Amino acid sequence: GLFRYKDGKVASLHTSWTQWKNLFSFEVFGRTGSITIEGLGGSYGTERLITAIRASCGGPPRMEEQHYPGPDDSWKLEWDEFVRAIHDGRSYWGTPEDGVRAMAMIDALYRSARMGSVVRLDDPCVVAEP
């Protein structure tokens, strides 16, 4: 799916259930560089962070790669943050509203595919505001 923001920027989302090998890859590309996060440990492979800085005069970008071969503590850290947020009475990462917005984006993709046209996320039929 392609998502165009009001300022003209475009985000691309791709997901697949047909990939035969476990694969996790998150990529962000900008005008002057990119960042790629790969692997989740285990059968997804070693976690890697790859940054690329575009060469202003052309040619290959300056690349840096870091590996994280140790255990993945991200689920524990997220759970700990969730519990602390409840204890402190504050908002936590990934609020229910974030989940509703993410589902609205997915719904818009399916609607767009069915209709063969662009679906606006600011359409009140797509996102119901509380």
Short mmCIF file of C-alpha atoms in Angstrom, two decimals:
data_model
loop_
_atom_site.label_atom_id
_atom_site.label_comp_id
_atom_site.label_asym_id
_atom_site.label_seq_id
_atom_site.Cartn_x
_atom_site.Cartn_y
_atom_site.Cartn_z
CA GLY A 1 0.00 0.00 0.00
CA LEU A 2 1.03 3.58 -0.60
CA PHE A 3 0.10 6.33 1.83
CA ARG A 4 0.44 9.96 0.74
CA TYR A 5 0.55 12.58 3.49
CA LYS A 6 -0.83 16.11 3.20
CA ASP A 7 2.71 17.48 2.76
CA GLY A 8 3.26 15.18 -0.25
CA LYS A 9 5.49 12.59 1.42
CA VAL A 10 4.74 8.97 0.52
CA ALA A 11 5.04 5.90 2.74
CA SER A 12 5.00 2.37 1.34
CA LEU A 13 3.78 -0.63 3.35
CA HIS A 14 4.40 -4.18 2.18
CA THR A 15 3.56 -7.36 4.02
CA SER A 16 3.43 -10.95 2.85
CA TRP A 17 2.23 -14.30 4.10
CA THR A 18 3.74 -16.04 1.09
CA GLN A 19 7.39 -15.57 2.04
CA TRP A 20 8.64 -19.12 2.62
CA LYS A 21 11.42 -18.03 4.99
CA ASN A 22 10.93 -16.07 8.22
CA LEU A 23 11.82 -12.51 7.35
CA PHE A 24 11.66 -9.22 9.22
CA SER A 25 12.78 -6.07 7.44
CA PHE A 26 11.86 -2.47 8.24
CA GLU A 27 13.26 0.15 5.89
CA VAL A 28 13.03 3.93 5.89
CA PHE A 29 14.46 5.91 2.98
CA GLY A 30 14.94 9.65 2.89
CA ARG A 31 16.58 12.24 0.67
CA THR A 32 20.00 11.96 2.34
CA GLY A 33 20.08 8.42 3.66
CA SER A 34 18.29 5.32 4.86
CA ILE A 35 17.97 3.01 7.81
CA THR A 36 17.19 -0.71 7.70
CA ILE A 37 16.35 -2.97 10.62
CA GLU A 38 16.46 -6.71 9.93
CA GLY A 39 16.05 -9.92 11.89
CA LEU A 40 14.30 -10.65 15.15
CA GLY A 41 16.69 -13.27 16.41
CA GLY A 42 15.94 -16.98 16.33
CA SER A 43 14.71 -18.22 12.93
CA TYR A 44 14.52 -14.61 11.70
CA GLY A 45 18.29 -14.25 11.94
CA THR A 46 20.59 -11.97 13.85
CA GLU A 47 19.21 -8.49 14.45
CA ARG A 48 20.97 -5.90 12.29
CA LEU A 49 20.85 -2.13 11.98
CA ILE A 50 22.11 -0.75 8.68
CA THR A 51 22.47 2.97 8.03
CA ALA A 52 23.38 4.54 4.71
CA ILE A 53 24.36 8.16 4.14
CA ARG A 54 23.98 9.29 0.55
CA ALA A 55 27.12 10.64 -1.10
CA SER A 56 26.45 14.24 -2.16
CA CYS A 57 28.59 13.88 -5.30
CA GLY A 58 27.13 10.53 -6.34
CA GLY A 59 28.63 7.10 -5.99
CA PRO A 60 27.96 4.50 -3.32
CA PRO A 61 26.56 5.63 0.03
CA ARG A 62 28.57 5.47 3.26
CA MET A 63 27.25 2.34 4.99
CA GLU A 64 27.45 1.28 8.62
CA GLU A 65 26.16 -2.02 9.95
CA GLN A 66 25.68 -3.09 13.56
CA HIS A 67 24.79 -6.60 14.73
CA TYR A 68 22.89 -7.53 17.88
CA PRO A 69 23.52 -11.26 18.37
CA GLY A 70 22.33 -11.36 21.99
CA PRO A 71 18.87 -12.13 23.28
CA ASP A 72 15.98 -9.89 22.22
CA ASP A 73 14.62 -8.15 25.31
CA SER A 74 12.16 -5.95 23.40
CA TRP A 75 8.97 -7.80 24.50
CA LYS A 76 10.04 -7.66 28.16
CA LEU A 77 10.96 -3.97 27.87
CA GLU A 78 7.61 -3.17 26.22
CA TRP A 79 5.72 -5.07 28.94
CA ASP A 80 7.69 -3.31 31.68
CA GLU A 81 6.89 0.08 30.09
CA PHE A 82 3.19 -0.83 29.86
CA VAL A 83 3.06 -1.80 33.55
CA ARG A 84 4.96 1.36 34.60
CA ALA A 85 2.61 3.56 32.55
CA ILE A 86 -0.44 2.04 34.24
CA HIS A 87 1.20 2.39 37.65
CA ASP A 88 2.14 6.04 36.94
CA GLY A 89 -1.25 6.87 35.38
CA ARG A 90 0.25 8.01 32.08
CA SER A 91 -0.09 7.07 28.43
CA TYR A 92 1.92 4.11 27.15
CA TRP A 93 3.49 3.17 23.81
CA GLY A 94 0.91 1.96 21.33
CA THR A 95 -2.33 3.41 22.70
CA PRO A 96 -5.77 2.05 21.78
CA GLU A 97 -6.15 5.09 19.50
CA ASP A 98 -2.96 4.08 17.69
CA GLY A 99 -4.46 0.64 17.14
CA VAL A 100 -7.69 2.11 15.76
CA ARG A 101 -5.70 4.32 13.36
CA ALA A 102 -3.62 1.35 12.19
CA MET A 103 -6.77 -0.69 11.54
CA ALA A 104 -8.27 2.27 9.63
CA MET A 105 -5.20 2.30 7.40
CA ILE A 106 -5.54 -1.43 6.71
CA ASP A 107 -9.26 -1.02 6.05
CA ALA A 108 -8.51 1.82 3.62
CA LEU A 109 -6.08 -0.43 1.72
CA TYR A 110 -8.72 -3.15 1.31
CA ARG A 111 -11.37 -0.59 0.32
CA SER A 112 -9.02 1.01 -2.20
CA ALA A 113 -8.25 -2.39 -3.76
CA ARG A 114 -11.97 -3.22 -4.02
CA MET A 115 -12.92 0.18 -5.45
CA GLY A 116 -9.86 0.63 -7.64
CA SER A 117 -9.43 4.19 -6.41
CA VAL A 118 -7.84 6.29 -3.69
CA VAL A 119 -9.44 6.16 -0.24
CA ARG A 120 -8.84 9.17 1.99
CA LEU A 121 -8.14 8.44 5.64
CA ASP A 122 -9.70 11.74 6.68
CA ASP A 123 -13.02 10.48 5.24
CA PRO A 124 -15.41 10.17 8.23
CA CYS A 125 -16.55 6.78 6.87
CA VAL A 126 -13.00 5.44 7.21
CA VAL A 127 -11.98 6.74 10.64
CA ALA A 128 -14.57 7.25 13.36
CA GLU A 129 -13.31 9.84 15.82
CA PRO A 130 -14.45 9.42 19.45
#
